[in-house]
Amino acid sequence: MPPVWAALLIRLTGATLAGLTFGAIFGAVAGLAVAAGALLLMLLAHTVQLARLQRWLKAPAERDIPDAWGAWGNVFVDLYRVLRHEQKARARIEADLEVFSQAAEASPDGLVFLDADDHIAWCNRVAEQHLGLRGERDMGLLVTNLIRLPGFADFLASAQEGETLTYRPQDRKGKVYAIEAIRFGRDRKLLISADVSQVERAETMRRDFVANVSHELRTPLTVISGYVEHMVEDAAPDPAEWKQQMAMVNEQAGRMLRLVDDLLTLSRLEDEAQAPREEEFDVRDLIYEISAEGRRLSGGRHSITCEVVPAFLKGSREELHSAFSNLVSNAVRYTPAGGRIVLHWALRDGKGVFSVEDSGIGIPEEHIPRLTERFYRVDRGRSRESGGTGLGLSIVKHILLRHQASLEIGSVPGSGSTFSAVFPAWRIRPLGEGRS
Ligand code: ADP
């Protein structure tokens, strides 16, 4: 198609020629009238097309592009081409944006994009959870009005690379987030929030553990060093007194040894890479061994009996010996003289249940959920007096966990307690069934 100016030139030439021809035949007036009429028609046609263009521009849509003839046809075809190009470019940008927002949504960290004035431009769902934001509602709002955290505004204004601010939401206990602010583009910022609750918990546990171990070791060490100092300074020691003091030193050293042994056992058990041995053994033999040990520990102060069914258990005999004897030793230590202790081995819905029932001092209900924590004791004095390290039930819990078994504790203060280890059915083979 010819360009607009060429089409206009052709039409103007046509109108002039028509005017000249009519002028030559019918006189100058007729010629002028024809030329003027032709120009008027041209003007009308252009005005109509201009009006269509104006109407279309108010709501431009590809499918509504006016269909025109002549030079206007060219204009509209060009318009159509530009529009197509624009639409393709927009579709590409939208697709890229979609991929980008999907990637940002998939991030395990919270992401908040801020504009140059710290208004929220976009945030992902994780950021909504971490920082209590709501994407739709908070879009365009000043972030410092939404994240109410002392020092946050200063942090945002001057945060250096790698610097983080800790956020502990008051309505979600135990949750801790580390917020980082990264500058990018022209004065824009990206806030990244990471859930560090686990790390923080592990760090607190580690600190508590070190403090507990130090405290547990310090007490016997203080006693030992006191006696040793006294013995060194005593110029004329009385052999009887000396012997008594040595006995005390020996007792405290024994306490330290037990503690270190239990700590080593715990650290071995916590090594998940080392799975327990899988051997099948007759639980009755193990229980008889343990009850004999219990009787030795009790020194005849308790009645210790066994009620067992014939069933085999699959697991590490050595570890389970340690777990079961810990429970029996606790029963002996926390049951006053004259009390009764029964060791049960029974089957419940195919599961194997080893339990130690005592008629001892019992445990108030509020302590029960915490008994397996390291160094947790209901009565610190009583535990120490009876040679406890505060690690026994923690060791039991770990051994049972390694055998996919659970620990159930039932107790009535003043009447006694029952500690039960419940083993999954696949670890049990009732006697009479073939070996698997
Ligand atoms: P400990 O060395 O102090 O006995 P454990 O981890 O074995 O440590 O037990 C933790 C605490 O649980 C004990 O200090 C004691 O208060 C309580 N406890 C454990 N077994 C019994 C029981 N059979 N009867 C009463 N209290 C018990």
PDB file of N, CA, C and O in Angstrom, residues 303-355:
ATOM      1  N   SER A 303      10.283 -56.082  98.185  1.00  0.00           N
ATOM      2  CA  SER A 303       9.912 -57.365  97.562  1.00  0.00           C
ATOM      3  C   SER A 303       9.958 -57.125  96.052  1.00  0.00           C
ATOM      4  O   SER A 303       9.300 -56.220  95.525  1.00  0.00           O
ATOM      5  N   ILE A 304      10.778 -57.895  95.354  1.00  0.00           N
ATOM      6  CA  ILE A 304      10.904 -57.702  93.897  1.00  0.00           C
ATOM      7  C   ILE A 304      10.491 -58.989  93.195  1.00  0.00           C
ATOM      8  O   ILE A 304      11.100 -60.042  93.404  1.00  0.00           O
ATOM      9  N   THR A 305       9.424 -58.924  92.394  1.00  0.00           N
ATOM     10  CA  THR A 305       8.921 -60.128  91.710  1.00  0.00           C
ATOM     11  C   THR A 305       8.781 -59.853  90.202  1.00  0.00           C
ATOM     12  O   THR A 305       8.816 -58.696  89.765  1.00  0.00           O
ATOM     13  N   CYS A 306       8.603 -60.953  89.434  1.00  0.00           N
ATOM     14  CA  CYS A 306       8.467 -60.821  87.974  1.00  0.00           C
ATOM     15  C   CYS A 306       7.185 -61.507  87.500  1.00  0.00           C
ATOM     16  O   CYS A 306       6.825 -62.569  88.019  1.00  0.00           O
ATOM     17  N   GLU A 307       6.517 -60.890  86.532  1.00  0.00           N
ATOM     18  CA  GLU A 307       5.363 -61.528  85.874  1.00  0.00           C
ATOM     19  C   GLU A 307       5.636 -61.452  84.387  1.00  0.00           C
ATOM     20  O   GLU A 307       5.543 -60.363  83.802  1.00  0.00           O
ATOM     21  N   VAL A 308       5.983 -62.570  83.778  1.00  0.00           N
ATOM     22  CA  VAL A 308       6.421 -62.511  82.373  1.00  0.00           C
ATOM     23  C   VAL A 308       5.686 -63.521  81.500  1.00  0.00           C
ATOM     24  O   VAL A 308       5.278 -64.581  81.973  1.00  0.00           O
ATOM     25  N   VAL A 309       5.531 -63.157  80.217  1.00  0.00           N
ATOM     26  CA  VAL A 309       4.974 -64.100  79.245  1.00  0.00           C
ATOM     27  C   VAL A 309       6.154 -64.545  78.366  1.00  0.00           C
ATOM     28  O   VAL A 309       7.138 -63.824  78.243  1.00  0.00           O
ATOM     29  N   PRO A 310       6.044 -65.730  77.762  1.00  0.00           N
ATOM     30  CA  PRO A 310       7.149 -66.151  76.910  1.00  0.00           C
ATOM     31  C   PRO A 310       7.076 -65.453  75.554  1.00  0.00           C
ATOM     32  O   PRO A 310       6.197 -65.729  74.751  1.00  0.00           O
ATOM     33  N   ALA A 311       7.948 -64.499  75.341  1.00  0.00           N
ATOM     34  CA  ALA A 311       7.989 -63.810  74.035  1.00  0.00           C
ATOM     35  C   ALA A 311       9.385 -63.277  73.806  1.00  0.00           C
ATOM     36  O   ALA A 311      10.050 -62.820  74.747  1.00  0.00           O
ATOM     37  N   PHE A 312       9.815 -63.351  72.542  1.00  0.00           N
ATOM     38  CA  PHE A 312      11.145 -62.876  72.182  1.00  0.00           C
ATOM     39  C   PHE A 312      11.069 -61.415  71.729  1.00  0.00           C
ATOM     40  O   PHE A 312      10.039 -60.967  71.232  1.00  0.00           O
ATOM     41  N   LEU A 313      12.187 -60.726  71.920  1.00  0.00           N
ATOM     42  CA  LEU A 313      12.262 -59.320  71.504  1.00  0.00           C
ATOM     43  C   LEU A 313      13.471 -59.164  70.590  1.00  0.00           C
ATOM     44  O   LEU A 313      14.509 -59.787  70.810  1.00  0.00           O
ATOM     45  N   LYS A 314      13.303 -58.328  69.560  1.00  0.00           N
ATOM     46  CA  LYS A 314      14.402 -58.083  68.629  1.00  0.00           C
ATOM     47  C   LYS A 314      14.985 -56.696  68.910  1.00  0.00           C
ATOM     48  O   LYS A 314      14.225 -55.714  68.935  1.00  0.00           O
ATOM     49  N   GLY A 315      16.297 -56.646  69.132  1.00  0.00           N
ATOM     50  CA  GLY A 315      16.935 -55.361  69.413  1.00  0.00           C
ATOM     51  C   GLY A 315      18.289 -55.599  70.039  1.00  0.00           C
ATOM     52  O   GLY A 315      18.782 -56.729  70.060  1.00  0.00           O
ATOM     53  N   SER A 316      18.888 -54.504  70.564  1.00  0.00           N
ATOM     54  CA  SER A 316      20.204 -54.658  71.195  1.00  0.00           C
ATOM     55  C   SER A 316      19.992 -55.068  72.652  1.00  0.00           C
ATOM     56  O   SER A 316      19.497 -54.283  73.466  1.00  0.00           O
ATOM     57  N   ARG A 317      20.410 -56.307  72.975  1.00  0.00           N
ATOM     58  CA  ARG A 317      20.206 -56.809  74.342  1.00  0.00           C
ATOM     59  C   ARG A 317      20.949 -55.912  75.333  1.00  0.00           C
ATOM     60  O   ARG A 317      20.436 -55.599  76.412  1.00  0.00           O
ATOM     61  N   GLU A 318      22.158 -55.499  74.942  1.00  0.00           N
ATOM     62  CA  GLU A 318      22.997 -54.694  75.831  1.00  0.00           C
ATOM     63  C   GLU A 318      22.316 -53.354  76.160  1.00  0.00           C
ATOM     64  O   GLU A 318      22.210 -52.953  77.313  1.00  0.00           O
ATOM     65  N   GLU A 319      21.815 -52.690  75.111  1.00  0.00           N
ATOM     66  CA  GLU A 319      21.168 -51.386  75.336  1.00  0.00           C
ATOM     67  C   GLU A 319      19.892 -51.555  76.163  1.00  0.00           C
ATOM     68  O   GLU A 319      19.607 -50.771  77.069  1.00  0.00           O
ATOM     69  N   LEU A 320      19.109 -52.604  75.821  1.00  0.00           N
ATOM     70  CA  LEU A 320      17.839 -52.781  76.533  1.00  0.00           C
ATOM     71  C   LEU A 320      18.087 -53.207  77.978  1.00  0.00           C
ATOM     72  O   LEU A 320      17.312 -52.837  78.867  1.00  0.00           O
ATOM     73  N   HIS A 321      19.178 -53.900  78.214  1.00  0.00           N
ATOM     74  CA  HIS A 321      19.549 -54.245  79.587  1.00  0.00           C
ATOM     75  C   HIS A 321      19.767 -52.950  80.371  1.00  0.00           C
ATOM     76  O   HIS A 321      19.265 -52.778  81.480  1.00  0.00           O
ATOM     77  N   SER A 322      20.492 -52.024  79.743  1.00  0.00           N
ATOM     78  CA  SER A 322      20.777 -50.746  80.396  1.00  0.00           C
ATOM     79  C   SER A 322      19.473 -49.975  80.675  1.00  0.00           C
ATOM     80  O   SER A 322      19.287 -49.425  81.760  1.00  0.00           O
ATOM     81  N   ALA A 323      18.559 -49.958  79.686  1.00  0.00           N
ATOM     82  CA  ALA A 323      17.301 -49.201  79.856  1.00  0.00           C
ATOM     83  C   ALA A 323      16.453 -49.825  80.960  1.00  0.00           C
ATOM     84  O   ALA A 323      15.980 -49.117  81.873  1.00  0.00           O
ATOM     85  N   PHE A 324      16.260 -51.151  80.894  1.00  0.00           N
ATOM     86  CA  PHE A 324      15.380 -51.797  81.869  1.00  0.00           C
ATOM     87  C   PHE A 324      15.964 -51.695  83.281  1.00  0.00           C
ATOM     88  O   PHE A 324      15.245 -51.458  84.247  1.00  0.00           O
ATOM     89  N   SER A 325      17.295 -51.849  83.387  1.00  0.00           N
ATOM     90  CA  SER A 325      17.849 -51.821  84.746  1.00  0.00           C
ATOM     91  C   SER A 325      17.825 -50.403  85.313  1.00  0.00           C
ATOM     92  O   SER A 325      17.722 -50.217  86.517  1.00  0.00           O
ATOM     93  N   ASN A 326      17.856 -49.391  84.440  1.00  0.00           N
ATOM     94  CA  ASN A 326      17.682 -48.010  84.914  1.00  0.00           C
ATOM     95  C   ASN A 326      16.315 -47.846  85.568  1.00  0.00           C
ATOM     96  O   ASN A 326      16.180 -47.202  86.614  1.00  0.00           O
ATOM     97  N   LEU A 327      15.279 -48.432  84.922  1.00  0.00           N
ATOM     98  CA  LEU A 327      13.918 -48.307  85.459  1.00  0.00           C
ATOM     99  C   LEU A 327      13.810 -49.044  86.805  1.00  0.00           C
ATOM    100  O   LEU A 327      13.183 -48.545  87.748  1.00  0.00           O
ATOM    101  N   VAL A 328      14.451 -50.227  86.877  1.00  0.00           N
ATOM    102  CA  VAL A 328      14.385 -50.998  88.127  1.00  0.00           C
ATOM    103  C   VAL A 328      15.172 -50.272  89.227  1.00  0.00           C
ATOM    104  O   VAL A 328      14.693 -50.160  90.364  1.00  0.00           O
ATOM    105  N   SER A 329      16.339 -49.725  88.860  1.00  0.00           N
ATOM    106  CA  SER A 329      17.133 -49.013  89.866  1.00  0.00           C
ATOM    107  C   SER A 329      16.350 -47.796  90.392  1.00  0.00           C
ATOM    108  O   SER A 329      16.363 -47.516  91.590  1.00  0.00           O
ATOM    109  N   ASN A 330      15.635 -47.105  89.509  1.00  0.00           N
ATOM    110  CA  ASN A 330      14.810 -45.972  89.967  1.00  0.00           C
ATOM    111  C   ASN A 330      13.729 -46.452  90.926  1.00  0.00           C
ATOM    112  O   ASN A 330      13.465 -45.825  91.959  1.00  0.00           O
ATOM    113  N   ALA A 331      13.076 -47.580  90.575  1.00  0.00           N
ATOM    114  CA  ALA A 331      12.000 -48.101  91.423  1.00  0.00           C
ATOM    115  C   ALA A 331      12.550 -48.396  92.824  1.00  0.00           C
ATOM    116  O   ALA A 331      11.931 -48.055  93.837  1.00  0.00           O
ATOM    117  N   VAL A 332      13.760 -48.991  92.873  1.00  0.00           N
ATOM    118  CA  VAL A 332      14.365 -49.313  94.177  1.00  0.00           C
ATOM    119  C   VAL A 332      14.675 -48.018  94.935  1.00  0.00           C
ATOM    120  O   VAL A 332      14.387 -47.885  96.121  1.00  0.00           O
ATOM    121  N   ARG A 333      15.256 -47.055  94.219  1.00  0.00           N
ATOM    122  CA  ARG A 333      15.708 -45.818  94.872  1.00  0.00           C
ATOM    123  C   ARG A 333      14.568 -44.918  95.324  1.00  0.00           C
ATOM    124  O   ARG A 333      14.722 -44.132  96.249  1.00  0.00           O
ATOM    125  N   TYR A 334      13.432 -45.009  94.620  1.00  0.00           N
ATOM    126  CA  TYR A 334      12.320 -44.104  94.984  1.00  0.00           C
ATOM    127  C   TYR A 334      11.163 -44.842  95.669  1.00  0.00           C
ATOM    128  O   TYR A 334      10.043 -44.343  95.702  1.00  0.00           O
ATOM    129  N   THR A 335      11.453 -46.063  96.194  1.00  0.00           N
ATOM    130  CA  THR A 335      10.426 -46.787  96.959  1.00  0.00           C
ATOM    131  C   THR A 335      10.968 -47.020  98.367  1.00  0.00           C
ATOM    132  O   THR A 335      12.048 -47.614  98.530  1.00  0.00           O
ATOM    133  N   PRO A 336      10.257 -46.541  99.360  1.00  0.00           N
ATOM    134  CA  PRO A 336      10.743 -46.730 100.736  1.00  0.00           C
ATOM    135  C   PRO A 336      10.824 -48.212 101.101  1.00  0.00           C
ATOM    136  O   PRO A 336      10.157 -49.040 100.481  1.00  0.00           O
ATOM    137  N   ALA A 337      11.644 -48.497 102.091  1.00  0.00           N
ATOM    138  CA  ALA A 337      11.840 -49.889 102.523  1.00  0.00           C
ATOM    139  C   ALA A 337      10.485 -50.532 102.840  1.00  0.00           C
ATOM    140  O   ALA A 337       9.563 -49.876 103.333  1.00  0.00           O
ATOM    141  N   GLY A 338      10.377 -51.799 102.505  1.00  0.00           N
ATOM    142  CA  GLY A 338       9.116 -52.524 102.741  1.00  0.00           C
ATOM    143  C   GLY A 338       8.199 -52.470 101.536  1.00  0.00           C
ATOM    144  O   GLY A 338       7.158 -53.135 101.499  1.00  0.00           O
ATOM    145  N   GLY A 339       8.575 -51.683 100.543  1.00  0.00           N
ATOM    146  CA  GLY A 339       7.732 -51.521  99.337  1.00  0.00           C
ATOM    147  C   GLY A 339       7.814 -52.724  98.406  1.00  0.00           C
ATOM    148  O   GLY A 339       8.625 -53.633  98.585  1.00  0.00           O
ATOM    149  N   ARG A 340       6.949 -52.667  97.377  1.00  0.00           N
ATOM    150  CA  ARG A 340       6.823 -53.802  96.455  1.00  0.00           C
ATOM    151  C   ARG A 340       7.171 -53.314  95.043  1.00  0.00           C
ATOM    152  O   ARG A 340       6.743 -52.233  94.623  1.00  0.00           O
ATOM    153  N   ILE A 341       7.948 -54.140  94.330  1.00  0.00           N
ATOM    154  CA  ILE A 341       8.310 -53.790  92.940  1.00  0.00           C
ATOM    155  C   ILE A 341       8.016 -55.010  92.055  1.00  0.00           C
ATOM    156  O   ILE A 341       8.432 -56.126  92.385  1.00  0.00           O
ATOM    157  N   VAL A 342       7.261 -54.790  90.955  1.00  0.00           N
ATOM    158  CA  VAL A 342       6.948 -55.916  90.061  1.00  0.00           C
ATOM    159  C   VAL A 342       7.433 -55.583  88.651  1.00  0.00           C
ATOM    160  O   VAL A 342       7.168 -54.498  88.115  1.00  0.00           O
ATOM    161  N   LEU A 343       8.165 -56.554  88.079  1.00  0.00           N
ATOM    162  CA  LEU A 343       8.634 -56.405  86.688  1.00  0.00           C
ATOM    163  C   LEU A 343       7.699 -57.207  85.795  1.00  0.00           C
ATOM    164  O   LEU A 343       7.537 -58.415  86.001  1.00  0.00           O
ATOM    165  N   HIS A 344       7.042 -56.516  84.830  1.00  0.00           N
ATOM    166  CA  HIS A 344       6.090 -57.210  83.945  1.00  0.00           C
ATOM    167  C   HIS A 344       6.667 -57.289  82.531  1.00  0.00           C
ATOM    168  O   HIS A 344       7.284 -56.340  82.062  1.00  0.00           O
ATOM    169  N   TRP A 345       6.372 -58.373  81.845  1.00  0.00           N
ATOM    170  CA  TRP A 345       6.638 -58.452  80.399  1.00  0.00           C
ATOM    171  C   TRP A 345       5.379 -59.085  79.808  1.00  0.00           C
ATOM    172  O   TRP A 345       5.067 -60.246  80.085  1.00  0.00           O
ATOM    173  N   ALA A 346       4.608 -58.285  79.063  1.00  0.00           N
ATOM    174  CA  ALA A 346       3.309 -58.772  78.579  1.00  0.00           C
ATOM    175  C   ALA A 346       3.116 -58.369  77.123  1.00  0.00           C
ATOM    176  O   ALA A 346       3.854 -57.522  76.585  1.00  0.00           O
ATOM    177  N   LEU A 347       2.120 -58.963  76.487  1.00  0.00           N
ATOM    178  CA  LEU A 347       1.785 -58.584  75.114  1.00  0.00           C
ATOM    179  C   LEU A 347       0.471 -57.805  75.146  1.00  0.00           C
ATOM    180  O   LEU A 347      -0.464 -58.183  75.847  1.00  0.00           O
ATOM    181  N   ARG A 348       0.449 -56.682  74.406  1.00  0.00           N
ATOM    182  CA  ARG A 348      -0.766 -55.866  74.338  1.00  0.00           C
ATOM    183  C   ARG A 348      -1.023 -55.536  72.858  1.00  0.00           C
ATOM    184  O   ARG A 348      -0.243 -54.797  72.255  1.00  0.00           O
ATOM    185  N   ASP A 349      -2.093 -56.097  72.303  1.00  0.00           N
ATOM    186  CA  ASP A 349      -2.412 -55.919  70.871  1.00  0.00           C
ATOM    187  C   ASP A 349      -1.206 -56.230  69.988  1.00  0.00           C
ATOM    188  O   ASP A 349      -0.909 -55.470  69.053  1.00  0.00           O
ATOM    189  N   GLY A 350      -0.501 -57.276  70.328  1.00  0.00           N
ATOM    190  CA  GLY A 350       0.657 -57.674  69.510  1.00  0.00           C
ATOM    191  C   GLY A 350       1.933 -56.932  69.888  1.00  0.00           C
ATOM    192  O   GLY A 350       3.030 -57.331  69.508  1.00  0.00           O
ATOM    193  N   LYS A 351       1.791 -55.824  70.636  1.00  0.00           N
ATOM    194  CA  LYS A 351       2.986 -55.071  71.044  1.00  0.00           C
ATOM    195  C   LYS A 351       3.567 -55.698  72.311  1.00  0.00           C
ATOM    196  O   LYS A 351       2.835 -56.311  73.091  1.00  0.00           O
ATOM    197  N   GLY A 352       4.878 -55.482  72.502  1.00  0.00           N
ATOM    198  CA  GLY A 352       5.508 -56.016  73.706  1.00  0.00           C
ATOM    199  C   GLY A 352       5.635 -54.901  74.725  1.00  0.00           C
ATOM    200  O   GLY A 352       6.070 -53.802  74.393  1.00  0.00           O
ATOM    201  N   VAL A 353       5.221 -55.183  75.976  1.00  0.00           N
ATOM    202  CA  VAL A 353       5.270 -54.128  76.996  1.00  0.00           C
ATOM    203  C   VAL A 353       6.091 -54.612  78.196  1.00  0.00           C
ATOM    204  O   VAL A 353       5.728 -55.599  78.848  1.00  0.00           O
ATOM    205  N   PHE A 354       7.204 -53.893  78.434  1.00  0.00           N
ATOM    206  CA  PHE A 354       7.975 -54.167  79.650  1.00  0.00           C
ATOM    207  C   PHE A 354       7.640 -53.052  80.622  1.00  0.00           C
ATOM    208  O   PHE A 354       7.763 -51.875  80.295  1.00  0.00           O
ATOM    209  N   SER A 355       7.174 -53.418  81.847  1.00  0.00           N
ATOM    210  CA  SER A 355       6.912 -52.341  82.795  1.00  0.00           C
ATOM    211  C   SER A 355       7.434 -52.665  84.181  1.00  0.00           C
ATOM    212  O   SER A 355       7.546 -53.829  84.560  1.00  0.00           O
TER     213      SER A 355
END
